[in-house]
């Protein structure tokens, strides 16, 4: 195994180390017999330049599919601005008492649900291993799912793949980013580099990628009303054109790309939702379904919408904010994916 740390958004060099990696037990505990010190070019610490990243040396740790891992890092110098994945949906434990990376039970006074600096976990695999990379926003990030339960829809899809002996060699990269848009970078409350800006780094360049799933665009639609700025005002056609660009870039690398319909958001507090926004969502979904531009279509809208009110989530699948599905909704979405989409050309 190898892990990658990033200082992409840092304002100065970042020093990390020592670092340990182990199999997770429960809470803040690891399985002590699996604990390994992580090195970078043979050294226990690494300094990453502003905007850069660092890939570790190989770690001789064997893990089973879907097994949880624990990565412990010591930050010897105040970091300043951090590079983090805001919605990790997993509990991370923090202490100010010094280097605790070799502890088997982490004692902490603070926690966070974000993933800090850690961006990749790579696993050595057989020659038949392939990857599905999913790019999306908060719905792909799992907002609305239960903390520490791995209940996002890509998690549920991974479980389905592992339950099928013919598909167990397929991994999933979840590149969901809460608040993300296709066309524009973050502007509060929208976050992160645009999908177009991060497509290569977060998706197309990941090891073994054979398929890409795109579920993104609802934040582009909502930004028109939320930001009320010329930059934020985008049409359905502009969103479609952005998707066409993603399709072209995936095909240029020989990667199949599947379009996922945008799920309902009726009932979300104004100005996030509007009649004009719903019309854009319907137009984008119609194009995804019927244009034939994507290599295949996955219709999540049809899975989670209320048949009596198609602009809204089914109550049984609503996490409570009328935008993000709950665990049952995410599981239903993953269950609706035709696994034959990932058996062709294998």
Coordinates of C-alpha atoms in Angstrom, one line a residue, residues 76-211:
X76 CA 5.6 19.1 14.2
X77 CA 5.2 22.7 12.9
X78 CA 2.0 24.8 12.8
X79 CA 0.5 24.3 9.4
X80 CA -1.4 27.5 8.7
X81 CA -3.9 27.0 5.9
X82 CA -4.8 23.4 5.5
X83 CA -5.7 21.2 2.5
X84 CA -8.6 19.1 3.6
X85 CA -11.6 17.2 2.4
X86 CA -14.4 19.0 4.3
X87 CA -17.1 16.3 4.4
X88 CA -15.2 13.1 5.3
X89 CA -18.2 11.6 7.2
X90 CA -15.6 9.7 9.3
X91 CA -14.4 10.7 12.8
X92 CA -10.7 11.9 13.0
X93 CA -9.1 12.4 16.4
X94 CA -6.8 15.2 17.4
X95 CA -4.5 16.0 20.3
X96 CA -2.1 18.8 21.2
X97 CA 0.0 16.6 23.4
X98 CA 2.8 15.8 20.9
X99 CA 3.6 12.8 18.7
X100 CA 0.9 10.2 19.3
X101 CA 1.2 8.3 16.1
X102 CA 2.5 5.1 17.7
X103 CA -0.4 4.8 20.1
X104 CA -2.8 2.0 19.8
X105 CA -5.7 3.9 21.5
X106 CA -5.8 7.6 20.6
X107 CA -6.7 9.8 23.5
X108 CA -8.2 13.0 22.3
X109 CA -10.0 16.2 23.3
X110 CA -11.1 17.1 19.8
X111 CA -12.5 15.4 16.8
X112 CA -13.3 16.4 13.2
X113 CA -15.3 14.8 10.4
X114 CA -12.9 16.2 7.8
X115 CA -10.0 14.4 6.2
X116 CA -6.9 16.5 6.6
X117 CA -4.0 16.3 4.1
X118 CA -4.6 12.6 3.2
X119 CA -5.9 12.3 -0.3
X120 CA -5.2 8.8 -1.7
X121 CA -4.8 5.2 -0.5
X122 CA -3.3 3.0 -3.2
X123 CA -3.3 -0.8 -3.1
X124 CA -1.1 -3.1 -5.1
X125 CA -3.5 -5.4 -7.0
X126 CA -3.7 -8.0 -9.7
X127 CA -3.4 -7.4 -13.4
X128 CA -7.2 -7.6 -13.8
X129 CA -7.9 -4.8 -11.3
X130 CA -9.9 -1.9 -12.6
X131 CA -11.3 1.3 -11.1
X132 CA -14.6 3.1 -11.2
X133 CA -14.1 6.8 -10.5
X134 CA -17.1 8.9 -9.4
X135 CA -17.1 12.7 -9.7
X136 CA -19.9 14.6 -8.0
X137 CA -21.0 17.0 -5.3
X138 CA -22.4 16.6 -1.8
X139 CA -24.7 13.7 -2.8
X140 CA -21.7 11.7 -4.0
X141 CA -19.8 12.9 -0.9
X142 CA -22.5 11.2 1.2
X143 CA -24.0 14.3 3.0
X144 CA -27.1 13.0 4.8
X145 CA -25.7 9.6 5.5
X146 CA -24.8 8.3 8.9
X147 CA -21.4 9.3 10.3
X148 CA -18.8 6.5 10.5
X149 CA -21.1 4.0 8.7
X150 CA -19.7 4.2 5.2
X151 CA -23.3 4.6 3.9
X152 CA -22.6 6.8 0.8
X153 CA -23.9 5.5 -2.5
X154 CA -20.4 4.7 -3.8
X155 CA -19.9 2.7 -0.6
X156 CA -23.0 0.7 -1.3
X157 CA -21.9 0.2 -4.9
X158 CA -18.5 -1.1 -3.7
X159 CA -20.3 -3.6 -1.4
X160 CA -22.4 -4.8 -4.4
X161 CA -19.2 -5.3 -6.5
X162 CA -17.6 -7.2 -3.7
X163 CA -20.6 -9.5 -3.4
X164 CA -20.3 -10.5 -7.0
X165 CA -17.3 -12.9 -7.6
X166 CA -16.9 -11.7 -11.1
X167 CA -16.5 -8.0 -10.1
X168 CA -14.4 -8.2 -6.9
X169 CA -11.4 -6.8 -8.7
X170 CA -13.1 -3.5 -9.3
X171 CA -12.3 -0.6 -6.9
X172 CA -14.1 2.7 -6.5
X173 CA -12.6 6.1 -6.2
X174 CA -15.1 8.5 -4.6
X175 CA -14.3 12.0 -5.9
X176 CA -17.4 13.6 -4.5
X177 CA -16.9 17.1 -3.1
X178 CA -19.6 18.9 -1.2
X179 CA -20.5 22.2 -2.7
X180 CA -18.8 21.5 -6.0
X181 CA -19.9 22.8 -9.4
X182 CA -19.0 21.7 -12.9
X183 CA -18.3 25.1 -14.4
X184 CA -17.0 27.4 -11.7
X185 CA -14.7 27.2 -8.7
X186 CA -15.9 27.7 -5.2
X187 CA -17.7 30.9 -4.1
X188 CA -19.4 30.7 -0.7
X189 CA -21.4 28.5 -0.1
X190 CA -20.0 26.5 -3.0
X191 CA -16.6 24.9 -2.5
X192 CA -13.5 23.7 -4.3
X193 CA -12.1 23.7 -7.8
X194 CA -14.7 23.1 -10.5
X195 CA -15.2 19.6 -11.8
X196 CA -13.6 20.6 -15.0
X197 CA -10.5 21.9 -13.2
X198 CA -10.1 18.8 -11.1
X199 CA -11.2 16.1 -13.5
X200 CA -7.7 15.0 -14.5
X201 CA -6.2 15.1 -11.0
X202 CA -9.1 13.6 -9.0
X203 CA -10.5 11.2 -11.6
X204 CA -8.9 10.5 -15.0
X205 CA -5.3 10.1 -13.7
X206 CA -6.1 7.7 -10.9
X207 CA -4.6 4.3 -11.3
X208 CA -6.6 1.8 -13.3
X209 CA -9.6 4.0 -14.1
X210 CA -11.8 2.3 -16.7
X211 CA -15.1 3.9 -16.0

